[in-house]
mmCIF file of C-alpha atoms and ligand atoms in Angstrom:
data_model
loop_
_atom_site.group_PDB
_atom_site.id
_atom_site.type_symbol
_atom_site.label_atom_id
_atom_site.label_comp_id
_atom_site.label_asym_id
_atom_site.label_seq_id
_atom_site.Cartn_x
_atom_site.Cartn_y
_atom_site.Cartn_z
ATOM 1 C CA UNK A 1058 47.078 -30.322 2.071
ATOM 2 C CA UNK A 1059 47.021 -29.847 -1.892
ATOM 3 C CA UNK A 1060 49.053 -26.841 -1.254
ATOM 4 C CA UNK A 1061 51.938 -29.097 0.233
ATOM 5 C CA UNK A 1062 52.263 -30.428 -2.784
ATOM 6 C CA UNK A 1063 51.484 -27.669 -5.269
ATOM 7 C CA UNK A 1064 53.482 -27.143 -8.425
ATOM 8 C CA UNK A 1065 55.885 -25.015 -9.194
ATOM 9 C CA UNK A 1066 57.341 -25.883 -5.473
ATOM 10 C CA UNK A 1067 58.165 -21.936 -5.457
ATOM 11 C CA UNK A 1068 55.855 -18.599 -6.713
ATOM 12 C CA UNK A 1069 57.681 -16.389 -4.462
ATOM 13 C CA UNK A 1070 60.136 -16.271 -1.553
ATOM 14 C CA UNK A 1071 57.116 -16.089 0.675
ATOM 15 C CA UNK A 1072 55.748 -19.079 -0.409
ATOM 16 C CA UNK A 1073 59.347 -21.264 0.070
ATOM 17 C CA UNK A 1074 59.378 -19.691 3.523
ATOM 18 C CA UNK A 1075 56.065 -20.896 4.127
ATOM 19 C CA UNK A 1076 56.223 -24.569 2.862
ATOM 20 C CA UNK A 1077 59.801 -24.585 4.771
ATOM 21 C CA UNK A 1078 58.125 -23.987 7.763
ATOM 22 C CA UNK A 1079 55.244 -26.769 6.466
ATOM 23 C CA UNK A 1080 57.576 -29.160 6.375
ATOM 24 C CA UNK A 1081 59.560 -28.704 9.486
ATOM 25 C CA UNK A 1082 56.011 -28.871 11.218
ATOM 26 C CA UNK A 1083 54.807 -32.412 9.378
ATOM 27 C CA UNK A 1084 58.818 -33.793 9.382
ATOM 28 C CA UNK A 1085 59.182 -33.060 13.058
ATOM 29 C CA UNK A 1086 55.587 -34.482 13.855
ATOM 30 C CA UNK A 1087 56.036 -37.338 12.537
ATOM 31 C CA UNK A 1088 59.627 -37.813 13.995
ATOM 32 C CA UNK A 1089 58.280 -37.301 17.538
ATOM 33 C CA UNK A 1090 55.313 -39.339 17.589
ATOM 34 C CA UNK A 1091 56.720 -42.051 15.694
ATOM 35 C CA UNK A 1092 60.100 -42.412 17.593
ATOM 36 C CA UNK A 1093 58.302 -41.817 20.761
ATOM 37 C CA UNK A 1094 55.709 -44.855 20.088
ATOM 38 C CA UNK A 1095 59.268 -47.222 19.251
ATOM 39 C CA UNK A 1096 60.725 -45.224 22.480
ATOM 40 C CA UNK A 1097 57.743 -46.637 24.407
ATOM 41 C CA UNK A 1098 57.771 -50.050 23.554
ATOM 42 C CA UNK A 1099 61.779 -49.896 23.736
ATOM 43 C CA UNK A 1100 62.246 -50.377 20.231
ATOM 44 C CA UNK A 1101 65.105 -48.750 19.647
ATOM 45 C CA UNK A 1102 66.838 -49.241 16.052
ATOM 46 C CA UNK A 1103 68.435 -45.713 15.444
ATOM 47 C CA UNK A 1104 71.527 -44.337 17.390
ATOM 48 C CA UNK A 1105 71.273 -41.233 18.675
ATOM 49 C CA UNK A 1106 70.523 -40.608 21.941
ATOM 50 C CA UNK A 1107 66.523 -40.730 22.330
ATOM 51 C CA UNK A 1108 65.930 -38.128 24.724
ATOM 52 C CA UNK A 1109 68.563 -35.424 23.497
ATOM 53 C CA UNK A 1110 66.497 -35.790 19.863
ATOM 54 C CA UNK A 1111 63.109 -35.504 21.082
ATOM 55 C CA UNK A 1112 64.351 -32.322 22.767
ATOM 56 C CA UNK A 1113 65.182 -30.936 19.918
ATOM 57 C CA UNK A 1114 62.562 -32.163 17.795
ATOM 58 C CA UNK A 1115 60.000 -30.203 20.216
ATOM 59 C CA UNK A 1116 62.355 -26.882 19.534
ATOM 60 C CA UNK A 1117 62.175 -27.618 15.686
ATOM 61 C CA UNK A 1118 58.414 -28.072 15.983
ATOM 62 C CA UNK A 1119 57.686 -25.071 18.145
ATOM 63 C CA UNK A 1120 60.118 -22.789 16.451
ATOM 64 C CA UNK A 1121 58.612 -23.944 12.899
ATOM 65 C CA UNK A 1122 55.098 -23.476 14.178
ATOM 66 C CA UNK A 1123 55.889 -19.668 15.080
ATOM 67 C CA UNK A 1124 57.584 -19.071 12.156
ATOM 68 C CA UNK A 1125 54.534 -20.040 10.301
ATOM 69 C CA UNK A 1126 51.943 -18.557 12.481
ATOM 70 C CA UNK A 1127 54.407 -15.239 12.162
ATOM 71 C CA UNK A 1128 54.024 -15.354 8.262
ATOM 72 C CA UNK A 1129 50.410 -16.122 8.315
ATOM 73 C CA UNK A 1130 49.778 -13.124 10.236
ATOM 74 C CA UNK A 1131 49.203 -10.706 7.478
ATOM 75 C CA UNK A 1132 46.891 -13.366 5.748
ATOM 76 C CA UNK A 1133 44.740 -13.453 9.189
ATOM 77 C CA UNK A 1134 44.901 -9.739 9.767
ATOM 78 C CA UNK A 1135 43.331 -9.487 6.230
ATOM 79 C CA UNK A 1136 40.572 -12.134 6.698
ATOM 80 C CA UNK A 1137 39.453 -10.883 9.738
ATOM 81 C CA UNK A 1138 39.837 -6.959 8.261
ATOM 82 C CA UNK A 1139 37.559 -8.071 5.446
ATOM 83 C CA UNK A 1140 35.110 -11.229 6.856
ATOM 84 C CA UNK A 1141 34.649 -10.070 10.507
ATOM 85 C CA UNK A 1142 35.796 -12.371 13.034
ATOM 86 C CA UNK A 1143 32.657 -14.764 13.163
ATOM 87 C CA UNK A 1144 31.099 -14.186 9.661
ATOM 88 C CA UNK A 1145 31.276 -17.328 7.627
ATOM 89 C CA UNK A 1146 32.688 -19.631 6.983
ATOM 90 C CA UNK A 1147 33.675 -19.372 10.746
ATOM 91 C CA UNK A 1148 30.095 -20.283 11.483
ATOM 92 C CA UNK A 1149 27.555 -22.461 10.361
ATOM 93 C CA UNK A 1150 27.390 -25.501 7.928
ATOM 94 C CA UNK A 1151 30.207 -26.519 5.336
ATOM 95 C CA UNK A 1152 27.631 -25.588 2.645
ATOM 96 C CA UNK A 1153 28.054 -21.909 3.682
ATOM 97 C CA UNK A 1154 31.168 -22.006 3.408
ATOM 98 C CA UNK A 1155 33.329 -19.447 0.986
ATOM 99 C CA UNK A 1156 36.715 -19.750 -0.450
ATOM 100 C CA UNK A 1157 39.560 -17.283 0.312
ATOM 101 C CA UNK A 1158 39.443 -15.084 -2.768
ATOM 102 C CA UNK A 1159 42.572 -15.382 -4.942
ATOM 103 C CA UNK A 1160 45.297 -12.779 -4.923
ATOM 104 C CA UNK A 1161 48.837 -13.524 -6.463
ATOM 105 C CA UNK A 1162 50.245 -12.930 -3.003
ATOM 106 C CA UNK A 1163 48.489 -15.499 -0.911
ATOM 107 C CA UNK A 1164 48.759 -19.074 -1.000
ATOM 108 C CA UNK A 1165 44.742 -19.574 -2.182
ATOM 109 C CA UNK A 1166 44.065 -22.091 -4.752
ATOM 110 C CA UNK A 1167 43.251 -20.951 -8.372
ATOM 111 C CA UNK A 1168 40.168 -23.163 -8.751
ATOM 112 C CA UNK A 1169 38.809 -24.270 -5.683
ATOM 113 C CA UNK A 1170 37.796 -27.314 -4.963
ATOM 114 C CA UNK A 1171 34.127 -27.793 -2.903
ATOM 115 C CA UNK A 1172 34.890 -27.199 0.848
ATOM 116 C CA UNK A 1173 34.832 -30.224 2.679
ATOM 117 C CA UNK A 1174 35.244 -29.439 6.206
ATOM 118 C CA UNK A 1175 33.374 -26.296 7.790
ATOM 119 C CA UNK A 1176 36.405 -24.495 10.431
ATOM 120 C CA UNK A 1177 33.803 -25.593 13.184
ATOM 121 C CA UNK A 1178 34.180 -28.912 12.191
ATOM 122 C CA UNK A 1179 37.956 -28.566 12.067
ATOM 123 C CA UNK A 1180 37.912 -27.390 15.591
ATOM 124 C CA UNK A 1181 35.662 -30.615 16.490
ATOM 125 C CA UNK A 1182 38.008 -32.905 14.888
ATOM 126 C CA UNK A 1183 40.885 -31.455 16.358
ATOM 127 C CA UNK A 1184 39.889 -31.108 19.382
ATOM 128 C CA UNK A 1185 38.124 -33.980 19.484
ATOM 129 C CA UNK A 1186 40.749 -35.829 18.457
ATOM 130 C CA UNK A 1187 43.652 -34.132 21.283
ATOM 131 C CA UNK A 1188 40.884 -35.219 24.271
ATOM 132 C CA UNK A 1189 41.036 -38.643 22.822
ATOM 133 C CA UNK A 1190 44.610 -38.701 22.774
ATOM 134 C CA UNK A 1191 45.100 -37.083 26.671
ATOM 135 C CA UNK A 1192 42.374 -39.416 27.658
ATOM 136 C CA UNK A 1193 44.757 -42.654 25.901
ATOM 137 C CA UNK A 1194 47.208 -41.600 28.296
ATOM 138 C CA UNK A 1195 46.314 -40.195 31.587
ATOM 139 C CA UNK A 1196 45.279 -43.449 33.055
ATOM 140 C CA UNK A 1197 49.185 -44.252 33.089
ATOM 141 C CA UNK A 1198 49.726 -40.878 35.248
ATOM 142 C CA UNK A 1199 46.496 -41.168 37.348
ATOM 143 C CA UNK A 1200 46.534 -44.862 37.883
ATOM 144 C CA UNK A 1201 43.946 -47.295 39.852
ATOM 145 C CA UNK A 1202 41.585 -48.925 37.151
ATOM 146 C CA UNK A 1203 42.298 -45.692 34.773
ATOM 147 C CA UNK A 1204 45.563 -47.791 33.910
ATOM 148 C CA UNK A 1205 43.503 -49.804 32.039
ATOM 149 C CA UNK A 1206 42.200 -47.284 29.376
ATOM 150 C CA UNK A 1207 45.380 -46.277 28.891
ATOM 151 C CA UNK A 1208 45.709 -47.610 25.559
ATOM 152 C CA UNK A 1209 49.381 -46.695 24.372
ATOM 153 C CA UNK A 1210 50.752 -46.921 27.590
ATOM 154 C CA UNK A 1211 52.156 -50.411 28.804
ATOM 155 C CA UNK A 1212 53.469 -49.666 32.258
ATOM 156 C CA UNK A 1213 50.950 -51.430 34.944
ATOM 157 C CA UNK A 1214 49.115 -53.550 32.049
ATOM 158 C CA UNK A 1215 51.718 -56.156 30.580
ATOM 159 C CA UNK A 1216 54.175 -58.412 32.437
ATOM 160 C CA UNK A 1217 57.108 -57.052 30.192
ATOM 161 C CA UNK A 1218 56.149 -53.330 32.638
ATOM 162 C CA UNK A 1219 55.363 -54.369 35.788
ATOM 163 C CA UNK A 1220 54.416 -52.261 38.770
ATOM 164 C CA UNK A 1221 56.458 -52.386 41.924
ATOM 165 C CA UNK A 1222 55.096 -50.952 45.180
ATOM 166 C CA UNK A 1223 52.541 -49.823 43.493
ATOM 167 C CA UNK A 1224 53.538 -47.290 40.798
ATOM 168 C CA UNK A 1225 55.575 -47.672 37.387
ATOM 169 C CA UNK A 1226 59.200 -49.197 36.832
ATOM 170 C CA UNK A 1227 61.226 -47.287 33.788
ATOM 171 C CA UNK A 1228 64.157 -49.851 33.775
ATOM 172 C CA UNK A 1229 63.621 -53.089 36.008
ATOM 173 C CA UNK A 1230 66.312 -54.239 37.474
ATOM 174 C CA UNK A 1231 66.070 -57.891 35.422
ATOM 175 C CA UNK A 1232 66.677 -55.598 32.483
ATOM 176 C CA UNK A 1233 69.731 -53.319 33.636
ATOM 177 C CA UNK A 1234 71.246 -56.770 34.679
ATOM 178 C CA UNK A 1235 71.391 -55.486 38.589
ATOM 179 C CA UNK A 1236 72.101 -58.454 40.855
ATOM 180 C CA UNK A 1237 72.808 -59.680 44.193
ATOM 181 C CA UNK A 1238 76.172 -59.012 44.644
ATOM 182 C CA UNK A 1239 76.223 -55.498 43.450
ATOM 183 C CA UNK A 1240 73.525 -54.467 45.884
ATOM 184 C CA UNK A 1241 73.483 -57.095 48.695
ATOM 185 C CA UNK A 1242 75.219 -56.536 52.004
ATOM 186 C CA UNK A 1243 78.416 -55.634 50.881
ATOM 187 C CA UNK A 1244 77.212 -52.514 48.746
ATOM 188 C CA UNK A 1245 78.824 -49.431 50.220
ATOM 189 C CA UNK A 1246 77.752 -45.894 48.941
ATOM 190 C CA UNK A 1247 81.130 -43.907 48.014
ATOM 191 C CA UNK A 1248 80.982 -40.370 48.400
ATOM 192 C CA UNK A 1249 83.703 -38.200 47.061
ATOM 193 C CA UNK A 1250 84.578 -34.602 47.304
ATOM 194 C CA UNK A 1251 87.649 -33.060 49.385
ATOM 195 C CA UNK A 1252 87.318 -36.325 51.442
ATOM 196 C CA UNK A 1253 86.524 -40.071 50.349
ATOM 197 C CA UNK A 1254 83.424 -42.060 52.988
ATOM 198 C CA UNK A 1255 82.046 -44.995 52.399
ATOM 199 C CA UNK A 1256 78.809 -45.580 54.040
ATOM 200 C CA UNK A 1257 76.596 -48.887 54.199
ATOM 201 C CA UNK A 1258 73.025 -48.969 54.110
ATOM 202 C CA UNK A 1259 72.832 -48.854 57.815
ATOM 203 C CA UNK A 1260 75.008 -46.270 58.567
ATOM 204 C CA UNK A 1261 73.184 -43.952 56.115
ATOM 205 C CA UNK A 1262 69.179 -45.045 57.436
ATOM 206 C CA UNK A 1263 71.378 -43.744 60.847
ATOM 207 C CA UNK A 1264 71.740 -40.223 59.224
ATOM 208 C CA UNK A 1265 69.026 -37.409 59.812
ATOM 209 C CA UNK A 1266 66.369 -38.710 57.973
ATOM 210 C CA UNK A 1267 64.115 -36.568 55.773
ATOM 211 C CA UNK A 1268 60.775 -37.292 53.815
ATOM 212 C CA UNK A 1269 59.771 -35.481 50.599
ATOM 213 C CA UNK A 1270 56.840 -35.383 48.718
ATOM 214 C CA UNK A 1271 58.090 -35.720 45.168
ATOM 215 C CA UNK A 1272 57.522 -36.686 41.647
ATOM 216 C CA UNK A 1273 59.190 -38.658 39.111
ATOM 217 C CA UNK A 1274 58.714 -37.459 35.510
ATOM 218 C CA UNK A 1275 59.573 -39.948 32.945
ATOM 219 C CA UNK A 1276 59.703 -38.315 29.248
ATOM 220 C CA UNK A 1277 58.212 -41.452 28.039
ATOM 221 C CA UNK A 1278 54.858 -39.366 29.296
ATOM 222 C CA UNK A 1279 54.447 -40.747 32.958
ATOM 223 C CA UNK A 1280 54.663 -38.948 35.924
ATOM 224 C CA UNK A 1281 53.901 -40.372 39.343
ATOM 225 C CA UNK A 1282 54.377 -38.570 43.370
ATOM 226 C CA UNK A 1283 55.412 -40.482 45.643
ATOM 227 C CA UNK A 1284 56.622 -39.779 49.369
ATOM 228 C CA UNK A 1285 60.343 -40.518 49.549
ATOM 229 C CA UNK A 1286 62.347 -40.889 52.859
ATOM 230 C CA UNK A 1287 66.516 -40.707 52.829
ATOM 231 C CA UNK A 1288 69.322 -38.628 53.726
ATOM 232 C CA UNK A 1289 69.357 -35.038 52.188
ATOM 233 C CA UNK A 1290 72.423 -34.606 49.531
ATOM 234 C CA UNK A 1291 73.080 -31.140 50.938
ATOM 235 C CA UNK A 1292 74.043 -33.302 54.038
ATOM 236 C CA UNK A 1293 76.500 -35.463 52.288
ATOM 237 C CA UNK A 1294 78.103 -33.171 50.496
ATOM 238 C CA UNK A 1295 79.206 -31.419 53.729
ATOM 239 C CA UNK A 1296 80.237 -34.927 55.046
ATOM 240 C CA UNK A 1297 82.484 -34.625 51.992
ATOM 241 C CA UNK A 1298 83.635 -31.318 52.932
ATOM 242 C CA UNK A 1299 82.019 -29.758 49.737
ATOM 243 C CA UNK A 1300 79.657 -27.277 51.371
ATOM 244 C CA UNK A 1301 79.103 -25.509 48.642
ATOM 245 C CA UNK A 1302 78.688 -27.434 45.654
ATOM 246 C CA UNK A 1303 78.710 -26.731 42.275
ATOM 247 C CA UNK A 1304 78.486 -30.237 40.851
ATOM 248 C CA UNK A 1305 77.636 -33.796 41.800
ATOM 249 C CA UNK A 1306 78.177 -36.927 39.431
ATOM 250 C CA UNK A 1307 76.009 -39.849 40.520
ATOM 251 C CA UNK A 1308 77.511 -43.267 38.984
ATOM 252 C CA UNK A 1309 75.047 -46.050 39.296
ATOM 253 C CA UNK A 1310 76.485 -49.965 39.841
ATOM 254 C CA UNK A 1311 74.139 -50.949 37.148
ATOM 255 C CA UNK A 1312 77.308 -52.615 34.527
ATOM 256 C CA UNK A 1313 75.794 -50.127 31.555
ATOM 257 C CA UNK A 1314 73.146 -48.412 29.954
ATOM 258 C CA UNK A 1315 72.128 -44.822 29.291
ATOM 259 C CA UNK A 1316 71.538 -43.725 32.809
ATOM 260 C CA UNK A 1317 74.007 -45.114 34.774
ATOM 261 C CA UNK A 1318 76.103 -42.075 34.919
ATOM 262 C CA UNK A 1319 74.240 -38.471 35.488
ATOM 263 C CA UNK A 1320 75.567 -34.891 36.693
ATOM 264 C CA UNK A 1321 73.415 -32.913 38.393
ATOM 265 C CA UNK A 1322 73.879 -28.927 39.003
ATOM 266 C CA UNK A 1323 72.871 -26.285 40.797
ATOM 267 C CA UNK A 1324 69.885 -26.193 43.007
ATOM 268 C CA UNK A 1325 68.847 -29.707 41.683
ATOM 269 C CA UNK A 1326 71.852 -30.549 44.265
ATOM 270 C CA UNK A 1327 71.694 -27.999 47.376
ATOM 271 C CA UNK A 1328 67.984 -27.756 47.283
ATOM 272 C CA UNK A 1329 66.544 -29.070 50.898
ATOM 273 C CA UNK A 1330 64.235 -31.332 48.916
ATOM 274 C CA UNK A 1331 66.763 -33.436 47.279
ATOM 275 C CA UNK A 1332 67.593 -37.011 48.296
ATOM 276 C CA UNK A 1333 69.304 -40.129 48.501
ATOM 277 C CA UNK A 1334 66.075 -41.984 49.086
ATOM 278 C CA UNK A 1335 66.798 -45.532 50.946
ATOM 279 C CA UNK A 1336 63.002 -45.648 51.493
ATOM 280 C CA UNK A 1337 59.512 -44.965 49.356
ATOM 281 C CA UNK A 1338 55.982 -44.577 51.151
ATOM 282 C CA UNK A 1339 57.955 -46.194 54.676
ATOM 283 C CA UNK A 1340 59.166 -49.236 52.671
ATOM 284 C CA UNK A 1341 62.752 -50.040 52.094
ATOM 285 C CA UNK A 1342 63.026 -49.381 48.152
ATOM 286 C CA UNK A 1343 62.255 -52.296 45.817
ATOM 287 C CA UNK A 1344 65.077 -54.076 43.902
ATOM 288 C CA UNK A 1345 62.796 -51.899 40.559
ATOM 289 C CA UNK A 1346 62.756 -48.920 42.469
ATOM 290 C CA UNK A 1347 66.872 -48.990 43.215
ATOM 291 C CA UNK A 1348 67.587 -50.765 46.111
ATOM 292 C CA UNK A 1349 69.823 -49.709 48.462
ATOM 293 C CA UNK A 1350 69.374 -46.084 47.052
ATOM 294 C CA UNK A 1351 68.152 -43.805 44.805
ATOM 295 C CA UNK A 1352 68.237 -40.120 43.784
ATOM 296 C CA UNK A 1353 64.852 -38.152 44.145
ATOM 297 C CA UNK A 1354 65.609 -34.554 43.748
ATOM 298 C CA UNK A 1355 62.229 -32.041 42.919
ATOM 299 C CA UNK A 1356 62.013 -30.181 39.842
ATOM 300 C CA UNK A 1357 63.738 -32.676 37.560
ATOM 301 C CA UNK A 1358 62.915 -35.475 34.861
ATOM 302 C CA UNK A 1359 62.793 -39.395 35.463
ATOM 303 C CA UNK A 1360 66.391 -39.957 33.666
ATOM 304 C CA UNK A 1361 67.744 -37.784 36.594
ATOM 305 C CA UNK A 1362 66.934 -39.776 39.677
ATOM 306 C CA UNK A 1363 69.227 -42.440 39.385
ATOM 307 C CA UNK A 1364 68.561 -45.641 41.227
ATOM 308 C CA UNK A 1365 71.232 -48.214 42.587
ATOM 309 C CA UNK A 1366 73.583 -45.554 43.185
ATOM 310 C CA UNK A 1367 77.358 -46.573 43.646
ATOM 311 C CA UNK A 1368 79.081 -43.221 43.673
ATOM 312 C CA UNK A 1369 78.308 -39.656 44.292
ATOM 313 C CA UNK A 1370 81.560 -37.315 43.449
ATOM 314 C CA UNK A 1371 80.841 -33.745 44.708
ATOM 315 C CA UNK A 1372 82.793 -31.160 43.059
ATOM 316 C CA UNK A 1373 83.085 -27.831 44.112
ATOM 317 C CA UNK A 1374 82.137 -24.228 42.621
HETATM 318 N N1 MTE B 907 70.472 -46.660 37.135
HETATM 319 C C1 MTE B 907 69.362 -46.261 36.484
HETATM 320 N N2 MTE B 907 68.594 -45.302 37.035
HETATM 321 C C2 MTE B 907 67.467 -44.880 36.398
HETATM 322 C C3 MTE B 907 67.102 -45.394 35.144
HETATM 323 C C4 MTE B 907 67.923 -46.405 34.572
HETATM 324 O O1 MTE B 907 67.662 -46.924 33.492
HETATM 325 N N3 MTE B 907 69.043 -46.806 35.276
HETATM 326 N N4 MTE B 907 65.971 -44.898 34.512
HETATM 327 C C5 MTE B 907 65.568 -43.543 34.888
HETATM 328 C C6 MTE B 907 64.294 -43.143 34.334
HETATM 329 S S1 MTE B 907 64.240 -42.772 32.669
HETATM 330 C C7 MTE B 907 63.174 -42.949 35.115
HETATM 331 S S2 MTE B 907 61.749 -42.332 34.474
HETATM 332 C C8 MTE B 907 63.183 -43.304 36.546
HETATM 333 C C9 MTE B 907 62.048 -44.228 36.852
HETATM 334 O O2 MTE B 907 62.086 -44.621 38.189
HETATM 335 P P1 MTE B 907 61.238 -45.887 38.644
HETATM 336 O O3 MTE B 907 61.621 -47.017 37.757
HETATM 337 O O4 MTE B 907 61.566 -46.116 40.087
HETATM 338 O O5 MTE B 907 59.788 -45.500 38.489
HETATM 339 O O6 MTE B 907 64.403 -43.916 36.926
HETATM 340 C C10 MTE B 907 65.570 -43.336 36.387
HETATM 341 N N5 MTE B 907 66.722 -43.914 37.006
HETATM 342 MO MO1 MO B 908 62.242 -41.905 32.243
#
């Protein structure tokens, strides 16, 4: 910590390479957990897109964190070299505990202060500290009464996240302002590729049916399986005479908001696995879960599966 701070900000070029990569570590840190927490509770004051900036936050952090353990190698080659691997201060009580000798080249201190902290106790506090943290949030993921000890997580606990058929809601449809008359009886799925179809509800639950054991992965730190019955997308895109897609745009009817307008590639489109759900654990979707349908495809992230779909354009390789 001192060293963070240390003065002059610069001894050598190795030192500014290693307090560059101190800082990218505690800057991006502190962006992720912070924005996530806001992300969480869907305060949202900044403007760029949440999930794009986490993203590469994570890349800044792990790339930062390599670069540093990449420059500290030669410092732990040499400890190691000249303590043994489990000599002290690597074992036993703080008391025991010896400073790194000084050398102009490493980032000691001059005039060390008394050790406060034995490494074993780091390791306790640390470790310690990441169970506490997993076991703060798995209750969201495992669900039942573990919901309930899942402090940070409001999904399942507060009115403002409710459950619906049992497992979490990201969006409810209250809050992307879906209502009756863009998903009541005179919703119509459009597909489009080399031909145009419109299907209704009825027509599509009269399609080859298939039933998928699948999760969906919110980034917000959820993740919940769920067994999902609809019409495979493979199967509509040849209805749209796009066998072989490269491409498929899924527009939502929800009036605006982040997700209502995703493109899916690949596999994530011709894989036998992926859906248009209509139905989730034999139950017509909920209104929450995107009534009339959805997109459940394996393999992907929450913001993917798109739920009161409009529109699915198929575009071919
Ligand atoms: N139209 C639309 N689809 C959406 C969203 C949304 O806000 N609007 N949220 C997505 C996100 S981030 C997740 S995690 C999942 C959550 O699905 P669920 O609410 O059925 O659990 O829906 C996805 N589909
Ligand atoms: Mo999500």
């Amino acid at each position: 910590m001192p060293k963070f701070y240390a003065w002059p900000p610069a001894r050598s070029a190795a030192d500014v390479l290693e307090r560059g990569t101190y800082a990218l570590i505690i800057g991006s840190s502190i962006f992720l957990v912070f924005t996530g927490l806001w992300n969480i509770a869907y305060w949202l004051p900044w403007r760029f897109g949440f999930v794009q900036a986490h993203f590469y936050a994570a890349f800044v952090f792990v790339g930062a964190f390599l670069g540093h353990v990449a420059i500290k190698l030669p410092v732990m080659r040499q400890a190691f070299r000249d303590r043994g691997v489990l000599r002290p201060p690597a074992r036993g009580p703080r008391q025991h505990a010896r400073p790194e000798p000084f050398d102009e080249d490493s980032s000691a201190p001059l005039e060390p202060d008394a050790p406060t902290i034995s490494r074993r106790g780091l390791i306790g506090v640390v470790g310690g500290a990441s169970v506490l943290m997993g076991a703060l949030w798995a209750g969201q993921s495992v669900g039942g009464w573990t919901r309930s000890t899942a402090l940070f997580a409001p999904r399942g606990q507060d009115p403002e996240f409710p459950l619906s058929q049992g497992f979490q809601v990201n969006q409810t449809a209250e809050k992307a302002k879906i209502t009756q008359d863009l998903v009541g009886d005179d919703w119509r799925l459009e597909v489009v590729g080399r031909e145009r179809l419109r299907f209704s509800r009825e027509e599509l639950l009269a399609m080859p049916q298939h039933t998928e054991d699948i999760p969906i992965q919110c980034v917000e730190g959820w993740v919940t399986w769920q067994t999902w019955t609809g019409v495979r997308l493979r199967d509509l895109a040849i209805m749209a005479g796009v066998p072989d897609p490269d491409e498929l745009e899924v527009k939502s009817v929800q009036p605006a908001g982040a997700f209502d307008d995703v493109v899916l590639r690949g596999s994530r489109v011709t894989d036998p696995q992926a859906l248009l759900a209509l139905k989730v654990n034999d139950e017509a979707l909920s209104l929450d879960h995107g009534y009339p349908a959805r997109i459940i495809v394996p393999a992907s992230l929450g913001v993917h599966q798109t739920k009161w779909v409009g529109r699915l354009t198929w575009r071919p390789a």
